[in-house]
Coordinates of N, CA and C in Angstrom, one line a residue:
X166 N -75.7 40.2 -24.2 CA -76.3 39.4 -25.2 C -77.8 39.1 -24.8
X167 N -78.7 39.8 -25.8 CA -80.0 39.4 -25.3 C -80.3 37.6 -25.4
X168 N -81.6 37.3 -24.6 CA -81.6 35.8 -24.4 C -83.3 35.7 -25.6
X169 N -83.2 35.0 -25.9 CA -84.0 34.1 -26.9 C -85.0 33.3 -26.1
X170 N -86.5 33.6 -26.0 CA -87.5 33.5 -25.1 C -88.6 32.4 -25.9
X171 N -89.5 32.0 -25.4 CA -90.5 31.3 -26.2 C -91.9 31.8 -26.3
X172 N -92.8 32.2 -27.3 CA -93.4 32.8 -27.5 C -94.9 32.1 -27.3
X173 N -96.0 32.5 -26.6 CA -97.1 31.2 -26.9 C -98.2 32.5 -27.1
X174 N -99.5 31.1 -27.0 CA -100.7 31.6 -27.3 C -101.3 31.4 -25.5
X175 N -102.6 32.7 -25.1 CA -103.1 32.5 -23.5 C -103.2 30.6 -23.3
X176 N -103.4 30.1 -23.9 CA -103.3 28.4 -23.6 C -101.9 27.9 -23.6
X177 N -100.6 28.6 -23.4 CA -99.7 27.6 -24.0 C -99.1 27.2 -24.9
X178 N -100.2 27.5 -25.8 CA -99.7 26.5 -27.2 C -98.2 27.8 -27.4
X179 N -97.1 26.6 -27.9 CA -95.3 27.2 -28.6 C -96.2 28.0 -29.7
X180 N -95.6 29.4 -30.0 CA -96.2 29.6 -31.5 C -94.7 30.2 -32.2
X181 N -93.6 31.0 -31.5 CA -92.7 30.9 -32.0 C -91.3 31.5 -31.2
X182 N -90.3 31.6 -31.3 CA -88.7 32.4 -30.6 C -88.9 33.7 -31.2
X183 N -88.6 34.4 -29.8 CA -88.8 36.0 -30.0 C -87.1 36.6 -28.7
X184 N -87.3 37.8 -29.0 CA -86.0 38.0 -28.0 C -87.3 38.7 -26.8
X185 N -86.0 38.5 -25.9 CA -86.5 38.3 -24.4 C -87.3 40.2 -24.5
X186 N -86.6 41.2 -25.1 CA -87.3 42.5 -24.8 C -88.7 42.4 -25.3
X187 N -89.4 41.7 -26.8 CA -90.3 41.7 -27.3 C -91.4 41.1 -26.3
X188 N -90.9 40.4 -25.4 CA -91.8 40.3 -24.6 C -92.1 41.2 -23.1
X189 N -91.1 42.1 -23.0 CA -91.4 43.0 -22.1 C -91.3 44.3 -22.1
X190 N -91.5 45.0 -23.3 CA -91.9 46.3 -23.7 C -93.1 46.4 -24.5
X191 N -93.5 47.7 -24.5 CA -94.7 48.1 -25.5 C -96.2 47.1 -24.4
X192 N -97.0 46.3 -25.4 CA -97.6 45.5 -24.8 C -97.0 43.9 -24.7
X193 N -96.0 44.3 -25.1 CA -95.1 43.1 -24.9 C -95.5 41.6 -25.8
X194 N -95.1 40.5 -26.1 CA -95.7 39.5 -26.5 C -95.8 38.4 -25.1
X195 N -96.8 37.5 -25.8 CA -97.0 36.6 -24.4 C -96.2 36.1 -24.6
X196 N -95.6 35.1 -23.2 CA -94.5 34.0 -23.3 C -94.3 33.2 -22.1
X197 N -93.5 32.1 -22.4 CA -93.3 31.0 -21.5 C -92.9 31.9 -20.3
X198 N -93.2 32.0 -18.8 CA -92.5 32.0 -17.5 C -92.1 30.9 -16.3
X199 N -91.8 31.6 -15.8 CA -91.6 29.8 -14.3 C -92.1 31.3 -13.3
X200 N -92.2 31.0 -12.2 CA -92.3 31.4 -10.8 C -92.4 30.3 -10.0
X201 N -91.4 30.2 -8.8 CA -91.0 29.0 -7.7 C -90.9 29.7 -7.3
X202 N -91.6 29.1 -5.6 CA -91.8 29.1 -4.9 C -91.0 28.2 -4.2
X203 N -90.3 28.1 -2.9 CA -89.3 27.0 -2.3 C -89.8 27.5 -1.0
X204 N -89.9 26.3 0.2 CA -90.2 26.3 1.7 C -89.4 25.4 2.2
X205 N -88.9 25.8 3.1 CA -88.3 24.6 3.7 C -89.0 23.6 5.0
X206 N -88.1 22.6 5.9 CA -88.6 21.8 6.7 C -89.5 22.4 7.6
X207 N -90.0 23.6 7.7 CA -90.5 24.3 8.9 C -91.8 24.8 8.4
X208 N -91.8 24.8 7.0 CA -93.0 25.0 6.2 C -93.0 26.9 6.0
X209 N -91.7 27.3 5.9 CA -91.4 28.7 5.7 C -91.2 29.1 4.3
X210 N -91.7 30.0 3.7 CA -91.0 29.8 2.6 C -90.2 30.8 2.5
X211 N -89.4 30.7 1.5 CA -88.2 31.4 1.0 C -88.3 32.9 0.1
X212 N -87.9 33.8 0.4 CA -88.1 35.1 0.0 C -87.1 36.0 -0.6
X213 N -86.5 36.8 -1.4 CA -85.8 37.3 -1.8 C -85.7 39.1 -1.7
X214 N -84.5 39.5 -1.4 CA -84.9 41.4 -2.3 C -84.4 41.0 -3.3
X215 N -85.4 41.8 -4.2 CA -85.3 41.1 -5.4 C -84.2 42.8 -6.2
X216 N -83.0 42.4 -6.5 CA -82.7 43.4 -7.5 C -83.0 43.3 -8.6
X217 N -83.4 44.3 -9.4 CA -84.2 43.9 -11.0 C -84.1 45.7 -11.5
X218 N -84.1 45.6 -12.6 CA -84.3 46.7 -13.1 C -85.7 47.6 -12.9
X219 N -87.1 46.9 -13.1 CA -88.0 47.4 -12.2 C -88.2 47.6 -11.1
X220 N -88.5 46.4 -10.6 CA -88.7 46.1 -9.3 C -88.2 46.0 -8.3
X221 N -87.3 46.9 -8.1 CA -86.0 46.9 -7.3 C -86.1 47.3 -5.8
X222 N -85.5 46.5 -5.4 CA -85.6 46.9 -3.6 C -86.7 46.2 -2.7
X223 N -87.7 45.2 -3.7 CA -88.8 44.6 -3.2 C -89.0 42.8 -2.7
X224 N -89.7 42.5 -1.8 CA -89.7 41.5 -1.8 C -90.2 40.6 -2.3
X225 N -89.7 39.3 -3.0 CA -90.3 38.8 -3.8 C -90.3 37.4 -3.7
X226 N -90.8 36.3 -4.6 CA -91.1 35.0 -4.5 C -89.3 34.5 -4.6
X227 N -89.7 33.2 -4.6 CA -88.1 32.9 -4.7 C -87.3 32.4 -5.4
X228 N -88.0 32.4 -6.7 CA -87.5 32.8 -8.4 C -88.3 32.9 -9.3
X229 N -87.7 33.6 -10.2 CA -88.9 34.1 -11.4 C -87.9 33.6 -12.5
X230 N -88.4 33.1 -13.8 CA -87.5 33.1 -15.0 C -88.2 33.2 -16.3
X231 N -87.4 32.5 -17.3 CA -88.6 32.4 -18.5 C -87.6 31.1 -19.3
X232 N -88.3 30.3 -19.9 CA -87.5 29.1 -20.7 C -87.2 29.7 -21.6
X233 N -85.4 29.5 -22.2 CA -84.8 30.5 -22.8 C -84.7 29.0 -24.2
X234 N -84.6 29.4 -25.0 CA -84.1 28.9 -26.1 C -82.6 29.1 -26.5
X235 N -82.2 27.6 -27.0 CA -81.1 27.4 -27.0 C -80.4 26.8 -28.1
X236 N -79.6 27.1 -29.3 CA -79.4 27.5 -30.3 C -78.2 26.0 -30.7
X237 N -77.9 25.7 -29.5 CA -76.7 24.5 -29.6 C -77.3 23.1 -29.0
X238 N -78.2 23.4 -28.3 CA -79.3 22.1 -28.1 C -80.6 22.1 -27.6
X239 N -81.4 21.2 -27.3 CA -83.1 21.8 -26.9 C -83.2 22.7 -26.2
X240 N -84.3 23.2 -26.0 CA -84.8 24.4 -25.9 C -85.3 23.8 -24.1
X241 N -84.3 25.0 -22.8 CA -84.8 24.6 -21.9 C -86.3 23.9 -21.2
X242 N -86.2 22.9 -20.2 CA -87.7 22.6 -19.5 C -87.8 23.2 -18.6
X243 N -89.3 23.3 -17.9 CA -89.4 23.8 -17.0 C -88.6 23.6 -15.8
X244 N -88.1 22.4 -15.6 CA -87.5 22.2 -14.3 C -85.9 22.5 -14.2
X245 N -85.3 22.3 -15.8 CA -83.6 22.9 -16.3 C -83.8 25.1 -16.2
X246 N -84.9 25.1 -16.5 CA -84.7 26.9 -16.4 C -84.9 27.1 -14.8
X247 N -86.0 26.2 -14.2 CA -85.8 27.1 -12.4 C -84.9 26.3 -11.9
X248 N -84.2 25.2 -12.3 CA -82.7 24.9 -11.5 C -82.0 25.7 -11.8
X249 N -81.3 26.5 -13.3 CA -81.2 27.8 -13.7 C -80.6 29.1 -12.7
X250 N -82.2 29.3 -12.3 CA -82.4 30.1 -12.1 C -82.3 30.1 -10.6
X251 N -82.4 29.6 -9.7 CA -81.8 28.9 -8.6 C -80.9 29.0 -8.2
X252 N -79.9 29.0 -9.1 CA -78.3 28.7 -9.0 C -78.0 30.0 -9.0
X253 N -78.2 30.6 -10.1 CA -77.7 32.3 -10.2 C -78.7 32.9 -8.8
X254 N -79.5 32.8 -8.6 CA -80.3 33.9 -8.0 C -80.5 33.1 -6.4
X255 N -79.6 31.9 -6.3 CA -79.6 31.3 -4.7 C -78.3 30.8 -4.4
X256 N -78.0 30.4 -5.5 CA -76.5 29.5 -5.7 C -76.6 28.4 -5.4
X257 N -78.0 27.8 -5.2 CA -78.7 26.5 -4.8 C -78.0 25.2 -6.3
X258 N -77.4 24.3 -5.9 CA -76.9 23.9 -6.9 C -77.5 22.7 -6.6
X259 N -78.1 22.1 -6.2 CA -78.8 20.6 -6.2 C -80.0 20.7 -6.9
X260 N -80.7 19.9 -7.9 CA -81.5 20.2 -8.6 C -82.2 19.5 -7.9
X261 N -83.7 19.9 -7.0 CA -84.7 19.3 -6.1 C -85.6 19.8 -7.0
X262 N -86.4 18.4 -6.4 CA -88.2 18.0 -7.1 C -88.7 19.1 -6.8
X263 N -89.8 19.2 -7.8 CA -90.4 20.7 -8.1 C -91.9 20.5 -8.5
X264 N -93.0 20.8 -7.9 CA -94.5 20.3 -8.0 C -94.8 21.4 -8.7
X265 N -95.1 21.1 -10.4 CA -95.9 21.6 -10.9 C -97.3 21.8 -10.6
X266 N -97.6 23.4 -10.0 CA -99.2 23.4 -10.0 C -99.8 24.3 -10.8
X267 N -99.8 24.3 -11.6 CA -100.5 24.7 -12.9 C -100.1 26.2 -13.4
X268 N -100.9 26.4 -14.4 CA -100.2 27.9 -15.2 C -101.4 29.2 -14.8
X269 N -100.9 30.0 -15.1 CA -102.1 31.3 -15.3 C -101.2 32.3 -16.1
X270 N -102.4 33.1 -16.5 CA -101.3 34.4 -17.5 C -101.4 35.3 -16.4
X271 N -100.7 36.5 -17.1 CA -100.1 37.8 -16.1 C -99.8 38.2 -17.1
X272 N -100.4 40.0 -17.0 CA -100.4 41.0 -17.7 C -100.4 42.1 -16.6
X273 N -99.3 43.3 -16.5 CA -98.7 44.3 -16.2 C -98.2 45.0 -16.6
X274 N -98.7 46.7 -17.2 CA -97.4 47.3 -17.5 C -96.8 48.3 -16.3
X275 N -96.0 48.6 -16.7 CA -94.7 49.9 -15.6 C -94.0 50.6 -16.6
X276 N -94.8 51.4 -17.0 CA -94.4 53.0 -17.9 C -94.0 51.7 -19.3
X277 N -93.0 51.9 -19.8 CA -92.3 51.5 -20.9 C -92.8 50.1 -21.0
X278 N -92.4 49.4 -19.7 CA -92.3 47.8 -19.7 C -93.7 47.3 -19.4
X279 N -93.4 45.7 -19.7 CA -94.6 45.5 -19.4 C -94.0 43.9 -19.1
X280 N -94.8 42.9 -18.4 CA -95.2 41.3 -18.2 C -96.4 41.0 -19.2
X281 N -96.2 39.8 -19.6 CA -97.2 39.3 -20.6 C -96.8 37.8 -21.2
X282 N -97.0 37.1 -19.8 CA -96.8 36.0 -19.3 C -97.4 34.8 -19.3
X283 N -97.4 33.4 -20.1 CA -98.5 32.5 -19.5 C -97.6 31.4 -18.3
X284 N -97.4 31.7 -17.1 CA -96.4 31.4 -16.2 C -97.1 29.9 -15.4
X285 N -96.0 29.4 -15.0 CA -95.9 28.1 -14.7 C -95.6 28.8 -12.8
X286 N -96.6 27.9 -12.0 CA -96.0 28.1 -10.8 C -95.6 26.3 -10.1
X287 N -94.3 26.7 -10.1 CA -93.8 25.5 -9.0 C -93.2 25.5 -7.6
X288 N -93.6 24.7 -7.1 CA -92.9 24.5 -5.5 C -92.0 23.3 -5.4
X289 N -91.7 23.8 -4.2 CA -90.6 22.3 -4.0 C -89.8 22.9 -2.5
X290 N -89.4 21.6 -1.6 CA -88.8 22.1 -0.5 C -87.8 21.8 -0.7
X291 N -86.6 22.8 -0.4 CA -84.8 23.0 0.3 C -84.7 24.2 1.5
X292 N -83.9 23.1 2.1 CA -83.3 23.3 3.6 C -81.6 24.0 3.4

C-alpha cells in the first residue's frame, strides 16, 4: 500500500497530499522529510547499513522518514514520524526528546528516482 506524503513549497509552506512515489520519481515533487540523527552518552553517534532500494549497502544517518498522512486521524508530527521511524528501523521504542535544528531542502536524482525534500534535521541522545 503506497503511503500518503505531504507536499510543500522550498519554505515549508503544506500546499497539498500526494502519494509517496510523486515525490521520488521523475523530478519528483517537494515534500515534508525528518533526518535524525541519535548519539549516545559518549558523544558517538549512531549509524546504520542502510537497506533501501537505492541506496543499498551504505552507511547512513540514523533515520530518514517523511510525515505520512493519515486518513483516520491527524496528519503525523515531526517527533510521532521519527519515533516511527525509530521503532521500525531501531526497534527503539521509547519516544526521547529530539532537538529540532532547523530545515534545508535536498535535491538528487539516481537514474529514475529522485529526493526533493524540504527536511527537518533532529538530534537527540539514546543509550
Amino acid at each position: 500500500m503506497s503511503q500518503t506524503i505531504l507536499a510543500c513549497d522550498d519554505e515549508g509552506k503544506f500546499l497539498e497530499y500526494i502519494p509517496k512515489e510523486a515525490g521520488h520519481s521523475g523530478n519528483g515533487r517537494r515534500h515534508f522529510a525528518i533526518t535524525v540523527l541519535l548519539y549516545n552518552s559518549k558523544g558517538q553517534v549512531l549509524l546504520q547499513k542502510r537497506k533501501h532500494e537505492i541506496f543499498d549497502n551504505i552507511w547512513d544517518i540514523t533515520g530518514a522518514t517523511h510525515l505520512i498522512h493519515r486518513q483516520d486521524r491527524a496528519d503525523e508530527s515531526l517527533e510521532q514520524a521519527s519515533w516511527r521511524c525509530l521503532k521500525v528501523e531501531y526497534g527503539i521504542k521509547d519516544k526521547i526528546p529530539l532537538k529540532n535544528l532547523g530545515f534545508f531542502n535536498y535535491f538528487a536524482k539516481y537514474g529514475e528516482y529522485c529526493e526533493n525534500e524540504h527536511c527537518v534535521m533532529l538530534v537527540g541522545e539514546y543509550d
